[in-house]
């Protein structure tokens, strides 16, 4: 194995799955079980006033994304899944998590703005 840029990026992606899965699963635990809504639908670091309404969506999203990342780590270490497969799963999970988190936050704060415009 020759150490080049692609090998370095592969290791960075694989090692980044560990803290990502930890933070996502911890966030899901806080939202779903501890009922801490301070990290729900964040936009510019602030949750919406009705964060409890969007908590199930954000909690489930974090639980699923963290579970997929953890499963990917396990499959790479135990089952030696091919490179193309695990990188596709990891990359898709990361992008979908970020996009859906943005959509939930945008929707939650958009509803707040609409409520503020009502007379």
Short mmCIF file of C-alpha atoms in Angstrom, two decimals:
data_model
loop_
_atom_site.label_atom_id
_atom_site.label_comp_id
_atom_site.label_asym_id
_atom_site.label_seq_id
_atom_site.Cartn_x
_atom_site.Cartn_y
_atom_site.Cartn_z
CA UNK A 1 0.00 0.00 0.00
CA UNK A 2 1.41 3.33 -1.09
CA UNK A 3 0.56 6.29 1.11
CA UNK A 4 -0.93 9.00 -1.09
CA UNK A 5 -3.76 11.52 -0.95
CA UNK A 6 -6.56 8.99 -1.50
CA UNK A 7 -5.31 6.77 1.32
CA UNK A 8 -5.09 9.78 3.63
CA UNK A 9 -8.63 10.88 2.75
CA UNK A 10 -9.92 7.35 3.26
CA UNK A 11 -8.40 7.24 6.75
CA UNK A 12 -9.76 10.69 7.55
CA UNK A 13 -13.26 9.63 6.50
CA UNK A 14 -13.06 6.39 8.48
CA UNK A 15 -11.68 8.02 11.62
CA UNK A 16 -14.23 10.86 11.35
CA UNK A 17 -17.04 8.31 11.60
CA UNK A 18 -16.16 7.65 15.25
CA UNK A 19 -16.80 11.15 16.66
CA UNK A 20 -19.70 11.76 14.26
CA UNK A 21 -21.55 8.64 15.40
CA UNK A 22 -20.82 9.49 19.04
CA UNK A 23 -22.12 13.05 18.79
CA UNK A 24 -25.17 12.08 16.73
CA UNK A 25 -26.15 9.26 19.10
CA UNK A 26 -25.52 11.47 22.15
CA UNK A 27 -27.67 14.18 20.59
CA UNK A 28 -30.45 11.65 19.91
CA UNK A 29 -30.22 10.44 23.53
CA UNK A 30 -30.49 13.99 24.85
CA UNK A 31 -33.44 14.86 22.62
CA UNK A 32 -35.48 11.65 22.82
CA UNK A 33 -34.83 10.40 26.34
CA UNK A 34 -33.62 13.33 28.45
CA UNK A 35 -36.09 15.72 26.73
CA UNK A 36 -33.42 18.40 26.24
CA UNK A 37 -34.64 20.49 23.31
CA UNK A 38 -31.75 22.95 23.25
CA UNK A 39 -30.25 21.24 20.17
CA UNK A 40 -33.46 20.80 18.17
CA UNK A 41 -33.79 22.46 14.75
CA UNK A 42 -30.94 24.87 15.31
CA UNK A 43 -30.54 27.85 13.06
CA UNK A 44 -27.70 30.25 13.77
CA UNK A 45 -27.25 28.43 17.07
CA UNK A 46 -30.79 29.07 18.33
CA UNK A 47 -33.64 26.57 18.65
CA UNK A 48 -37.14 27.64 17.60
CA UNK A 49 -39.62 28.63 20.30
CA UNK A 50 -41.65 25.44 19.68
CA UNK A 51 -38.65 23.10 19.68
CA UNK A 52 -40.65 20.31 21.31
CA UNK A 53 -42.75 20.05 18.16
CA UNK A 54 -39.70 19.26 16.01
CA UNK A 55 -37.88 17.13 18.60
CA UNK A 56 -39.08 13.74 17.31
CA UNK A 57 -37.88 14.50 13.78
CA UNK A 58 -34.47 15.73 14.89
CA UNK A 59 -34.08 12.91 17.42
CA UNK A 60 -34.98 10.17 14.95
CA UNK A 61 -32.71 11.72 12.30
CA UNK A 62 -29.77 11.75 14.71
CA UNK A 63 -30.54 8.21 15.90
CA UNK A 64 -30.70 6.81 12.37
CA UNK A 65 -27.60 8.69 11.15
CA UNK A 66 -25.59 7.71 14.23
CA UNK A 67 -26.73 4.11 13.92
CA UNK A 68 -25.76 3.93 10.26
CA UNK A 69 -22.35 5.46 11.01
CA UNK A 70 -21.80 3.00 13.86
CA UNK A 71 -22.91 0.08 11.68
CA UNK A 72 -20.55 1.23 8.94
CA UNK A 73 -17.66 1.25 11.40
CA UNK A 74 -18.58 -2.23 12.57
CA UNK A 75 -18.92 -3.58 9.05
CA UNK A 76 -15.56 -2.17 8.02
CA UNK A 77 -13.80 -3.61 11.07
CA UNK A 78 -15.57 -6.96 11.31
CA UNK A 79 -16.87 -7.85 7.86
CA UNK A 80 -14.24 -6.04 5.75
CA UNK A 81 -16.83 -4.40 3.52
CA UNK A 82 -15.36 -3.22 0.20
CA UNK A 83 -14.04 0.34 0.04
CA UNK A 84 -16.58 1.55 -2.53
CA UNK A 85 -19.48 0.28 -0.46
CA UNK A 86 -18.60 1.70 2.93
CA UNK A 87 -17.48 5.07 1.55
CA UNK A 88 -20.74 5.37 -0.38
CA UNK A 89 -22.77 4.56 2.72
CA UNK A 90 -20.74 6.91 4.93
CA UNK A 91 -20.78 9.78 2.45
CA UNK A 92 -24.49 9.44 1.73
CA UNK A 93 -25.27 9.33 5.44
CA UNK A 94 -23.26 12.46 6.16
CA UNK A 95 -24.77 14.46 3.30
CA UNK A 96 -28.33 13.31 4.00
CA UNK A 97 -27.95 14.10 7.72
CA UNK A 98 -26.72 17.61 7.02
CA UNK A 99 -29.38 18.28 4.37
CA UNK A 100 -32.25 16.98 6.49
CA UNK A 101 -31.01 18.82 9.58
CA UNK A 102 -30.95 22.01 7.53
CA UNK A 103 -34.46 21.33 6.21
CA UNK A 104 -35.88 20.71 9.68
CA UNK A 105 -34.25 23.85 11.05
CA UNK A 106 -35.37 25.93 8.10
CA UNK A 107 -38.95 24.69 8.40
CA UNK A 108 -39.08 25.26 12.17
CA UNK A 109 -37.76 28.79 11.95
CA UNK A 110 -39.84 29.57 8.87
CA UNK A 111 -42.98 28.75 10.85
CA UNK A 112 -41.81 31.10 13.61
CA UNK A 113 -41.36 33.89 11.06
CA UNK A 114 -44.83 33.23 9.63
CA UNK A 115 -46.36 33.35 13.11
CA UNK A 116 -44.63 36.65 13.81
CA UNK A 117 -46.08 38.22 10.65
CA UNK A 118 -49.68 37.44 11.64
CA UNK A 119 -51.55 40.46 13.03
#
